[in-house]
Amino acid sequence: MTPEIYLDGNATSPVLPAAIAAAVRAMEDCYGNPSSSHSTGLQAKALLDGARRRAVRLLGVGQGRLMFNSGATEGIQTAVLSALCALRERRQAGEAIGTLLVYGATEHKAVPEALAHWNRLLGLDLELRKLQVDSDGRHDLQALRALLPHTAMLCTMAANNETGVLSDIAGIEVLLDECASPAYWMVDCVQALGKFRLSLARSRIDYAPFSGHKLYAPKGIGMLYVREGAPFTPLIVGGGQEAAQRSGTENMAGVAALDAVLAALEQGGVFRSHDALCTFRERLAASLRRALPGVVFNAAFEHSLPTTLNFSVPGLSSKELMDVFDAAGVRVSSGSACSAAKAAPSYVLQAMGVPDWRAASAIRLSFGPLADEAAIARACERIERCGAALRASGLIAPDGSLPVQDGVQQLGSGGACSWLVHDAASRSCVVIDPQPEFMDRIAAQVRGQGCTVLAVLGTAPGVDLAAPGRALNVAYGAGDTFGWPAADGLLALGGQALRRVLVDADGAQQAVYLLGRPDAGALPQSAARHAFIGTLAPRQLDGLVHGDTLLCAASDAQQPFCSSLHASAPESGGSQGELHLDAAALQGLLRAHPDALLVDVRESHEHLVGVQAPQGGKVVSVPLGQLAGQIPEWMAAPVPLVFFCRSGNRSTRAAQCLRRLGYAQAYDLAGGLALAA
Ligand code: PLP
């Protein structure tokens, strides 16, 4: 397994060895309850008090409150609850409190969610208002000036978790003073801790939440600062711990670990200086520029944390970039960790008004102040390896010399699909059912391959393909058959040919294209290896195809990839037997069947950055888009096939498809390469 290079520090960090040691000590030697009055309890209390004193010194808390809690989400709730309870009381006492709860458009979701939740629960009925940011991601201070006279609470962040953009906290403070605003002010300091010096009591900030796991402490420990005199209402009541500010027996292992991190910050010499971090950022940026032509950085370096680079690459989606980085062992993220699993483009980048393609392609690379020369050098080398793999697979820098593989290629899965049929020898291809969302990709691919598009064909009745036909330089045609030779003829494509058949479907004529090796100028049903069937159901294909013809639809939402007349229904799961193999089962299979193939269904650029065969078996690369093209060969000479990918998602779908088609010896590697380490 490729050793990991962790560049997702804004999501969470590894734990500082000194913090691990401190946590272990707290559990082994200092396990008392700090509320107990015996000696064991007193020792724990001393640890807790010492940690608090250090945090108070380091953050410049002055006479304010500093309480330990579970993390920033809790700190945010407590701050919002405290401010909103005070606002409710003031309003009930007849005071004008303003009408708005204002929050920065790029805040972590915990902030607007907490505002909406407590506003509703407390029956305040204030209006939540987003404070817009400019194209640099910084708050619009003019807009804020206009809002302040009506603002009851203001929530801004010190540094953004997705882009690293630093807010103009001093500028906001000046505005609050100039407008003599009585608004309560929360500043989310999660991404600021350890990156620059804080002196909270000297500022006008009322509430500042912190989170341990963003700076080398474990998850589940955080802190909340509350300015002296700022209203406070506990979120959790009970045994009166933390001076009755946050009840519940303290997470002493977490406190000890956080204290070790704060000690390292206080003593210096452990974390890199700002200048050193800026140099690391320059080196990473230079590698990204070399590896990924046209890379655009989504936040200006002069206004952002040196530890965060947010970038986009023309022509590549976040997912494609994430996948290739992950395959190379480089852990980055496609936005904040909370939203990384969702496909939606980043609301932070959208708020900055970045073009859609950049929001859809964005990657966040973030490291921590513990990074060292060697780790950055390794990261740069891997980034450049990713660039080379993307070039070799044709995803970037197309130059007309990219390889063309014979066969059928599918674009899109889980919804609308387009299909391409290639002939490598003549560098030509045919496009079937070109979906608008894949047109850019198809055009870039055929340009990169220097391929001639012979025809652009549609299956749907009445579809007009003039636009894609022209975009792909097909010389002639009309309606759904751009480039089709003659009404009933065959379109030759190397040794294969396409035959067009019209099927009456609910009173309309839908086209079906059969693909196979012609015999004496004809392509009988028995010779059709693939059929591009548009939206027809298998029962509408009677007499057109044979039982094993692979049916390639214009949408594979129901039957992922392809099906056949012999295939079983998707819900039946195909032929019997365990589909998922764990490491031990895979070993057993490889021992019993040395001819078994391990099929890497990740994209070819993911494969190219290097893969160690799980259990050392024989590996072939068949990205999902080429699955339908490859299946007939496997069917002709079956051997056990074990599909694998990063997480097990893609490989499960591939194995299920083969099982449905009656291929009994298809399996997937459970949990993917992520768990095979
Ligand atoms: N605020 C910011 C800016 C963050 O980055 C995060 C974590 O992603 C949070 C708040 C929530 O922190 P926690 O995970 O400690 O609840």
XYZ file of C-alpha atoms and ligand atoms in Angstrom:
693
model
C 0.000 0.000 0.000
C 1.323 3.478 -0.880
C 2.300 5.299 2.321
C -0.162 8.058 3.060
C 0.595 11.752 2.779
C -2.046 13.524 4.806
C -2.942 16.942 3.398
C -6.389 17.389 4.893
C -5.406 19.197 8.073
C -8.404 21.546 7.993
C -10.710 18.537 8.332
C -8.780 17.081 11.205
C -5.189 16.474 12.161
C -3.211 13.533 13.407
C -2.446 13.678 17.119
C 0.834 15.141 18.353
C 2.924 12.351 19.959
C 3.303 14.478 23.102
C -0.498 14.823 23.190
C -0.943 11.050 22.912
C 1.546 10.554 25.734
C -0.239 13.163 27.863
C -3.622 11.513 27.232
C -2.229 8.097 28.151
C -0.702 9.530 31.340
C -4.035 11.123 32.207
C -5.760 7.775 31.793
C -3.114 5.643 33.477
C -1.796 7.807 36.281
C -4.147 10.716 36.681
C -7.513 9.101 36.169
C -9.274 10.798 39.064
C -12.454 12.798 38.793
C -11.457 16.446 39.215
C -14.597 16.979 41.326
C -13.518 14.364 43.928
C -11.996 15.763 47.088
C -9.529 12.912 47.722
C -5.955 13.016 46.527
C -6.612 11.197 43.248
C -9.300 13.754 42.431
C -7.049 16.625 43.465
C -4.349 15.429 41.090
C -6.834 15.448 38.220
C -8.046 18.891 39.274
C -4.481 20.174 39.225
C -4.124 18.913 35.681
C -7.376 20.608 34.667
C -6.495 23.899 36.335
C -3.019 23.889 34.825
C -4.441 23.326 31.355
C -6.927 26.159 31.826
C -4.234 28.541 33.087
C -2.129 27.809 30.042
C -5.056 28.323 27.644
C -5.940 31.588 29.405
C -2.338 32.818 28.996
C -1.948 31.672 25.439
C -5.227 33.073 24.136
C -5.060 36.278 26.157
C -8.340 35.512 27.901
C -7.811 38.086 30.681
C -10.769 38.105 33.061
C -13.023 36.342 30.535
C -14.325 32.782 30.799
C -12.495 29.847 29.279
C -14.291 26.518 29.469
C -13.433 23.126 28.084
C -16.109 21.379 26.067
C -16.446 18.787 23.309
C -15.428 20.983 20.388
C -16.383 23.937 18.264
C -19.882 22.821 17.324
C -20.739 22.789 21.021
C -18.942 26.105 21.569
C -20.963 27.667 18.761
C -24.236 26.405 20.282
C -23.286 27.778 23.696
C -22.319 31.163 22.273
C -25.488 31.474 20.207
C -27.709 30.279 23.048
C -26.064 32.734 25.441
C -26.454 35.699 23.106
C -30.008 34.827 22.096
C -31.187 34.283 25.691
C -29.800 37.725 26.585
C -31.481 39.281 23.548
C -34.802 37.740 24.513
C -34.526 39.119 28.035
C -33.591 42.557 26.773
C -36.492 42.586 24.359
C -38.890 41.418 27.052
C -37.618 44.337 29.159
C -38.694 46.663 26.351
C -35.278 47.295 24.785
C -34.867 47.548 21.002
C -32.429 44.752 20.168
C -32.368 44.955 16.363
C -33.965 42.550 13.941
C -31.086 40.656 12.359
C -28.844 37.711 13.120
C -26.002 38.335 10.681
C -23.489 35.672 9.686
C -20.772 35.515 7.072
C -21.808 33.744 3.864
C -18.815 31.412 4.168
C -19.255 30.386 7.828
C -19.075 26.745 8.785
C -22.604 25.272 8.596
C -22.695 24.919 12.384
C -23.150 28.692 12.632
C -26.277 29.341 10.528
C -27.748 26.047 11.734
C -27.251 27.038 15.389
C -28.651 30.518 14.766
C -31.753 29.117 13.054
C -32.249 26.424 15.696
C -32.030 28.609 18.798
C -33.872 31.508 17.144
C -36.773 29.121 16.538
C -36.609 27.388 19.904
C -36.425 30.632 21.852
C -39.243 32.133 19.777
C -37.151 35.189 18.928
C -38.252 35.344 15.326
C -35.254 37.416 14.241
C -34.242 37.395 10.603
C -31.127 35.444 9.612
C -29.135 37.516 7.153
C -26.048 36.394 5.216
C -23.224 38.888 5.077
C -21.874 38.582 1.536
C -18.190 38.184 0.792
C -16.226 39.602 -2.129
C -14.374 37.619 -4.777
C -11.449 37.257 -2.348
C -13.781 35.646 0.189
C -13.574 38.606 2.575
C -16.646 40.139 4.176
C -18.290 43.059 2.418
C -17.660 45.699 5.071
C -19.837 48.281 3.330
C -22.765 45.887 3.508
C -21.934 45.199 7.151
C -21.929 48.918 7.953
C -25.453 49.139 6.537
C -26.617 46.082 8.499
C -25.070 46.928 11.865
C -27.779 49.342 13.086
C -30.245 46.416 12.842
C -27.911 43.621 13.962
C -28.576 41.807 17.237
C -25.792 39.244 16.799
C -22.904 39.030 14.342
C -21.055 35.788 13.546
C -17.862 35.828 11.526
C -14.931 33.464 11.303
C -11.240 34.209 11.757
C -10.141 31.951 8.898
C -12.179 29.908 6.491
C -11.879 26.143 6.604
C -12.295 25.581 2.845
C -10.217 28.391 1.398
C -8.063 29.533 4.315
C -9.227 33.107 3.653
C -8.459 35.335 6.628
C -11.234 37.672 7.676
C -10.483 41.319 8.329
C -11.285 40.937 12.031
C -9.608 44.275 12.880
C -11.687 46.016 10.187
C -14.911 44.477 11.520
C -13.995 45.569 15.023
C -13.426 49.151 13.853
C -16.849 49.124 12.187
C -18.550 47.789 15.328
C -16.925 50.602 17.322
C -17.670 53.306 14.770
C -21.309 52.294 14.621
C -21.416 51.914 18.432
C -23.078 48.567 17.731
C -24.395 46.693 20.769
C -24.488 43.466 18.705
C -23.012 40.366 20.298
C -20.058 39.174 18.229
C -18.912 35.589 17.823
C -15.694 34.824 15.965
C -15.170 31.174 15.039
C -11.459 30.742 15.773
C -11.228 27.046 14.881
C -8.849 27.434 11.942
C -6.890 30.255 13.577
C -5.549 28.373 16.586
C -1.838 27.782 16.244
C -1.646 29.708 12.980
C -1.466 33.223 14.436
C -1.359 34.905 17.829
C -4.615 35.681 19.564
C -5.201 38.206 22.313
C -8.878 37.805 22.922
C -9.487 40.061 25.911
C -7.974 42.979 24.059
C -10.554 42.595 21.311
C -14.261 43.339 21.177
C -14.992 39.632 20.472
C -17.686 38.256 22.820
C -17.430 34.560 21.990
C -14.666 32.485 20.414
C -15.063 28.707 19.941
C -12.033 26.422 19.409
C -11.606 22.783 18.468
C -8.750 20.513 19.566
C -8.782 18.136 16.627
C -7.858 20.832 14.123
C -4.510 21.284 15.869
C -3.047 17.894 16.767
C -5.294 17.180 19.779
C -7.880 14.373 19.629
C -11.507 14.746 18.592
C -14.000 15.485 21.353
C -12.134 18.270 23.125
C -12.564 21.990 22.534
C -12.741 25.334 24.289
C -15.024 28.322 24.405
C -13.893 31.818 25.299
C -16.528 34.270 26.591
C -15.553 37.900 27.098
C -15.795 39.291 30.613
C -19.271 40.747 30.950
C -20.704 39.046 27.864
C -23.941 37.199 28.598
C -23.657 33.509 29.311
C -26.186 30.685 29.563
C -24.950 27.125 29.960
C -25.911 24.724 27.233
C -25.540 21.695 29.506
C -26.488 21.722 33.188
C -26.049 18.993 35.755
C -23.217 18.354 38.191
C -21.894 21.910 37.975
C -18.503 21.101 36.434
C -16.476 23.840 34.735
C -17.784 26.318 37.333
C -21.334 25.297 36.365
C -20.683 26.601 32.854
C -20.574 23.183 31.227
C -21.700 20.219 33.280
C -20.569 16.673 32.755
C -17.441 14.976 34.051
C -14.529 16.470 32.168
C -12.839 14.673 29.265
C -9.539 14.580 31.116
C -7.612 12.622 28.480
C -8.718 15.245 25.935
C -7.844 18.121 28.253
C -4.391 16.651 28.911
C -3.769 16.160 25.183
C -4.943 19.668 24.313
C -2.755 21.021 27.088
C 0.262 19.276 25.550
C -0.497 20.953 22.217
C -0.924 24.348 23.886
C 2.354 23.770 25.746
C 4.104 23.129 22.431
C 2.620 26.362 21.079
C 3.618 28.303 24.167
C 7.168 26.985 24.347
C 7.838 27.319 20.624
C 10.180 25.191 18.536
C 7.633 22.495 17.694
C 5.414 24.197 15.132
C 6.797 25.902 12.011
C 6.951 29.651 11.767
C 4.615 31.588 9.495
C 7.475 32.209 7.054
C 8.377 28.536 6.894
C 4.730 27.650 6.221
C 4.600 30.257 3.426
C 7.667 28.636 1.840
C 5.972 25.223 2.013
C 2.889 26.679 0.343
C 5.037 28.128 -2.463
C 6.621 24.763 -3.097
C 3.294 22.952 -3.191
C 1.846 25.638 -5.472
C 4.818 25.318 -7.837
C 4.311 21.539 -8.050
C 0.594 21.997 -8.658
C 1.350 24.470 -11.467
C 3.803 22.042 -13.070
C 1.528 19.008 -12.662
C -1.827 20.499 -13.557
C -1.727 22.947 -16.456
C -4.112 25.859 -16.022
C -4.529 25.319 -12.261
C -6.264 28.285 -10.632
C -5.970 29.096 -6.926
C -9.331 30.063 -5.493
C -8.031 32.312 -2.711
C -5.352 34.978 -2.923
C -2.298 33.849 -0.974
C -1.815 37.250 0.659
C -5.200 36.988 2.413
C -5.155 33.348 3.426
C -3.636 30.868 5.818
C -0.348 29.591 4.408
C -1.478 26.071 5.278
C -4.503 25.986 2.934
C -4.473 25.830 -0.868
C -7.831 25.680 -2.629
C -7.500 25.132 -6.371
C -9.367 24.101 -9.513
C -8.167 22.603 -12.783
C -9.916 23.289 -16.095
C -11.611 20.198 -17.490
C -11.342 18.132 -14.301
C -14.000 17.589 -11.662
C -13.261 17.583 -7.927
C -14.063 13.893 -7.907
C -11.548 13.075 -10.626
C -8.863 15.057 -8.831
C -9.758 13.544 -5.449
C -9.639 10.048 -6.895
C -6.221 10.445 -8.484
C -4.774 12.095 -5.364
C -6.210 9.363 -3.175
C -4.824 6.661 -5.463
C -1.407 8.297 -5.103
C -1.806 8.163 -1.317
C -2.334 11.924 -1.019
C -5.334 12.737 1.174
C -6.994 15.984 0.147
C -10.593 17.062 0.201
C -13.135 18.457 -2.210
C -14.465 21.038 0.242
C -15.132 20.891 3.943
C -15.058 17.394 5.428
C -18.740 17.674 6.356
C -19.736 18.292 2.748
C -17.007 16.311 0.992
C -19.241 13.249 0.740
C -21.964 15.247 -0.991
C -21.732 16.089 -4.651
C -23.017 19.695 -4.363
C -20.506 22.403 -5.302
C -18.990 24.333 -2.418
C -21.233 27.100 -1.047
C -18.095 28.897 0.117
C -16.757 29.204 -3.423
C -20.207 30.030 -4.757
C -20.462 32.854 -2.194
C -17.168 34.191 -3.585
C -18.743 34.174 -7.047
C -16.186 31.813 -8.588
C -17.331 30.441 -11.951
C -19.298 27.203 -11.808
C -16.519 25.122 -13.344
C -14.124 26.200 -10.609
C -16.609 25.413 -7.836
C -17.215 21.998 -9.431
C -13.494 21.286 -9.717
C -12.282 22.601 -6.370
C -9.829 20.743 -4.187
C -8.666 21.772 -0.751
C -5.158 20.827 0.197
C -4.348 21.728 3.791
C -1.445 20.875 6.017
C -0.656 21.690 9.606
C 2.088 23.728 11.246
C 3.863 20.501 12.143
C 4.669 19.806 8.468
C 8.353 19.378 7.677
C 10.634 19.673 4.656
C 10.628 15.956 3.937
C 6.828 15.643 4.003
C 6.411 18.635 1.701
C 9.024 17.238 -0.706
C 7.193 13.885 -0.762
C 3.883 15.652 -1.339
C 5.348 17.625 -4.266
C 6.732 14.467 -5.827
C 3.340 12.728 -5.540
C 1.483 15.741 -6.947
C 3.722 15.632 -9.994
C 3.123 11.910 -10.303
C -0.630 12.595 -10.331
C -0.110 15.156 -13.102
C 1.815 12.605 -15.169
C -0.944 10.004 -14.698
C -3.648 12.480 -15.699
C -1.684 13.357 -18.829
C -1.069 9.718 -19.708
C -4.747 8.900 -19.307
C -5.695 11.829 -21.517
C -7.595 13.801 -18.919
C -5.355 16.832 -19.205
C -3.178 18.388 -21.873
C -4.696 16.532 -24.817
C -2.296 16.678 -27.741
C -3.707 14.409 -30.409
C -1.420 11.544 -29.535
C -3.464 9.887 -26.827
C -4.040 6.180 -27.297
C -7.352 4.993 -28.713
C -8.633 1.673 -27.436
C -10.888 -0.497 -29.544
C -14.329 -1.060 -28.142
C -17.292 0.345 -26.342
C -17.000 3.177 -23.829
C -19.711 4.420 -21.484
C -19.837 7.966 -20.150
C -21.933 8.474 -17.040
C -23.452 5.885 -14.759
C -26.334 5.906 -12.310
C -28.372 8.139 -14.635
C -28.119 9.379 -18.230
C -25.385 7.696 -20.291
C -23.640 8.353 -23.570
C -21.844 5.627 -25.503
C -18.807 5.753 -27.780
C -17.633 2.973 -30.074
C -13.984 3.232 -31.137
C -11.866 1.728 -33.849
C -8.236 2.163 -32.852
C -6.709 1.307 -36.247
C -8.550 4.041 -38.127
C -8.688 6.408 -35.128
C -12.390 6.821 -35.630
C -15.429 6.556 -33.426
C -19.188 6.824 -33.266
C -21.081 8.654 -30.538
C -24.480 7.317 -29.469
C -26.957 9.286 -27.368
C -24.715 12.308 -26.700
C -26.047 13.753 -23.441
C -25.457 17.512 -23.135
C -23.574 17.117 -19.837
C -20.952 14.912 -21.481
C -20.426 16.935 -24.642
C -17.387 18.866 -23.361
C -15.792 15.636 -22.202
C -16.499 13.860 -25.503
C -15.143 16.782 -27.530
C -11.979 17.002 -25.386
C -11.442 13.252 -25.625
C -11.768 12.971 -29.391
C -9.535 16.046 -29.805
C -6.967 14.507 -27.490
C -7.065 11.233 -29.368
C -7.080 12.912 -32.751
C -10.143 10.777 -33.512
C -12.530 11.342 -36.382
C -16.150 11.121 -35.314
C -17.868 9.176 -38.076
C -21.387 9.584 -36.758
C -23.431 11.051 -33.943
C -26.528 8.928 -33.413
C -29.584 9.170 -31.226
C -32.062 6.538 -30.167
C -34.947 8.769 -28.998
C -37.734 9.504 -31.494
C -37.400 12.935 -33.057
C -34.192 13.950 -31.278
C -32.221 16.604 -33.168
C -28.469 16.103 -33.014
C -27.458 19.007 -35.241
C -25.621 20.805 -32.419
C -23.473 17.880 -31.185
C -23.012 16.718 -34.795
C -21.542 20.062 -35.757
C -19.567 20.367 -32.524
C -17.899 17.038 -33.300
C -17.263 17.987 -36.945
C -19.508 15.380 -38.535
C -19.770 16.434 -42.131
C -23.392 15.735 -42.979
C -26.652 14.475 -41.585
C -29.965 15.483 -40.135
C -32.176 14.748 -37.161
C -30.897 11.825 -35.115
C -28.438 10.439 -37.669
C -25.485 12.705 -38.216
C -23.039 10.787 -40.354
C -25.274 7.749 -40.989
C -24.404 6.322 -44.438
C -27.761 5.382 -45.918
C -31.242 4.540 -44.814
C -30.722 0.776 -44.364
C -26.966 0.464 -44.648
C -24.364 -0.598 -42.114
C -21.797 1.771 -40.683
C -18.400 0.071 -40.778
C -16.076 0.639 -37.840
C -12.896 -1.418 -38.285
C -13.860 -5.083 -38.232
C -17.231 -4.306 -36.677
C -20.300 -2.560 -37.974
C -23.358 -0.806 -36.622
C -26.819 -1.586 -37.885
C -29.760 0.736 -37.339
C -33.142 -0.825 -36.627
C -36.350 1.092 -35.979
C -38.672 -0.240 -33.304
C -42.255 0.828 -32.818
C -42.465 1.978 -29.191
C -45.849 3.277 -28.069
C -46.618 4.650 -31.518
C -43.229 6.324 -32.024
C -40.223 5.009 -33.911
C -37.223 4.503 -31.690
C -33.850 3.593 -33.120
C -31.766 0.693 -31.837
C -28.149 0.266 -32.964
C -26.697 -3.232 -33.095
C -22.924 -3.659 -32.976
C -21.061 -6.781 -34.054
C -18.958 -8.421 -36.760
C -20.859 -8.377 -40.061
C -21.132 -11.463 -42.201
C -21.293 -11.003 -45.971
C -22.369 -7.378 -45.604
C -25.136 -8.165 -43.128
C -25.372 -7.989 -39.335
C -27.851 -10.633 -38.206
C -29.323 -10.641 -34.736
C -27.080 -13.582 -33.791
C -23.959 -11.468 -34.428
C -24.943 -8.522 -32.222
C -22.558 -8.321 -29.256
C -23.893 -4.968 -28.104
C -27.188 -3.180 -28.681
C -27.666 0.507 -27.902
C -31.279 0.484 -26.896
C -32.079 4.018 -25.727
C -35.037 3.875 -23.381
C -36.539 0.614 -24.630
C -37.305 -2.139 -22.141
C -35.873 -5.617 -22.841
C -39.364 -6.945 -23.654
C -39.540 -4.478 -26.569
C -36.460 -6.048 -28.165
C -38.032 -9.376 -29.062
C -36.375 -10.909 -32.085
C -33.850 -8.083 -32.408
C -31.040 -9.389 -30.242
C -29.942 -12.712 -28.796
C -29.987 -13.635 -25.136
C -26.429 -12.549 -24.376
C -26.298 -9.354 -26.439
C -25.215 -6.628 -24.029
C -27.929 -4.028 -23.814
C -26.544 -0.507 -23.424
C -29.264 1.955 -22.432
C -29.467 5.750 -22.518
C -29.892 5.621 -18.746
C -28.458 2.936 -16.494
C -30.237 4.040 -13.320
C -32.180 0.747 -13.207
C -29.562 -1.656 -14.586
C -26.083 -0.269 -13.904
C -23.730 -0.439 -16.900
C -25.493 -2.975 -19.103
C -27.884 -5.899 -19.085
C -29.047 -8.658 -21.393
C -32.220 -10.606 -22.113
C -30.769 -13.458 -20.061
C -29.856 -11.165 -17.178
C -31.741 -11.455 -13.939
C -33.615 -8.549 -12.388
C -31.358 -6.141 -10.447
C -33.153 -6.796 -7.147
C -32.505 -10.534 -7.329
C -28.755 -9.869 -7.059
C -27.977 -12.320 -9.866
C -26.525 -15.729 -9.306
C -26.036 -16.997 -5.792
C -22.908 -17.043 -3.655
C -21.067 -14.443 -1.604
C -20.279 -11.348 -3.658
C -17.979 -9.546 -1.228
C -14.579 -11.001 -0.431
C -12.605 -9.941 2.603
C -8.813 -10.256 2.635
C -8.865 -13.856 3.884
C -11.478 -14.958 1.355
C -9.512 -13.301 -1.433
C -6.382 -15.153 -0.387
C -8.300 -18.432 -0.459
C -9.703 -17.677 -3.899
C -6.291 -16.779 -5.317
C -4.818 -19.997 -3.929
C -7.583 -22.088 -5.465
C -7.641 -20.135 -8.772
C -4.216 -18.768 -9.712
C -5.776 -17.657 -13.024
C -8.173 -15.286 -11.237
C -8.018 -11.678 -12.393
C -8.054 -8.670 -10.087
C -9.879 -5.955 -11.991
C -9.106 -2.372 -10.995
C -12.277 -0.484 -11.943
C -10.936 2.922 -10.944
C -10.228 5.419 -13.694
C -7.008 4.816 -15.582
C -5.305 7.868 -14.040
C -5.985 6.401 -10.587
C -4.537 3.095 -11.737
C -1.532 4.764 -13.323
C -0.322 6.514 -10.162
C 0.519 3.073 -8.934
C -1.365 0.182 -7.457
C -0.094 -2.678 -5.420
C -2.108 -5.721 -6.241
C -4.153 -6.814 -3.257
C -2.616 -10.148 -2.208
C -0.253 -9.975 -5.182
C -2.733 -11.307 -7.767
C -2.720 -10.485 -11.477
C -4.187 -7.014 -11.994
C -5.859 -5.528 -15.066
C -7.257 -2.014 -15.368
C -10.817 -1.787 -16.674
C -12.397 1.542 -15.693
C -16.163 1.314 -15.262
C -16.700 3.191 -18.525
C -15.058 0.287 -20.375
C -16.856 -2.483 -18.532
C -19.553 -3.049 -21.148
C -16.856 -3.177 -23.819
C -14.838 -5.778 -21.942
C -17.610 -8.137 -20.800
C -17.974 -10.184 -24.019
C -14.309 -11.210 -23.782
C -14.695 -12.370 -20.195
C -17.885 -14.221 -21.099
C -16.042 -16.088 -23.838
C -13.352 -17.471 -21.464
C -14.567 -17.152 -17.864
C -12.102 -16.973 -14.983
C -12.827 -15.703 -11.457
C -12.932 -11.885 -11.486
C -12.374 -9.846 -8.328
C -13.244 -6.207 -8.862
C -11.633 -3.600 -6.657
C -11.587 0.172 -6.284
C -10.812 2.629 -3.510
C -13.800 2.166 -1.215
C -15.686 -0.822 -2.593
C -18.555 1.195 -4.114
C -17.591 1.056 -7.745
C -16.356 -2.526 -7.554
C -19.587 -3.734 -5.939
C -21.614 -2.292 -8.796
C -19.318 -3.919 -11.353
C -19.486 -7.331 -9.671
C -23.272 -7.074 -9.355
C -23.551 -6.281 -13.056
C -21.549 -9.396 -13.972
C -23.596 -11.567 -11.607
C -26.832 -10.282 -13.141
C -25.458 -11.242 -16.533
C -24.997 -14.781 -15.219
C -21.236 -14.608 -14.567
C -21.109 -16.648 -11.378
C -17.461 -16.050 -10.487
C -17.607 -12.263 -10.102
C -16.666 -10.777 -6.722
C -15.684 -7.532 -5.178
C -12.992 -6.688 -2.651
C -15.026 -5.619 0.386
C -14.150 -2.120 1.587
C -11.806 -1.588 -1.358
C -8.131 -0.691 -1.217
C -8.843 1.636 1.721
C -9.301 -1.426 3.950
C -6.849 -3.731 2.187
C -3.844 -1.839 3.628
N -15.857 25.860 12.535
C -14.930 25.633 11.598
C -14.330 26.782 10.849
C -14.513 24.335 11.317
O -13.588 24.104 10.385
C -15.119 23.272 12.041
C -14.778 21.871 11.707
O -14.824 21.471 10.549
C -16.070 23.543 13.013
C -16.414 24.852 13.235
C -16.700 22.433 13.840
O -15.734 21.960 14.744
P -15.915 20.594 15.587
O -15.561 19.485 14.667
O -14.923 20.719 16.712
O -17.295 20.561 16.107
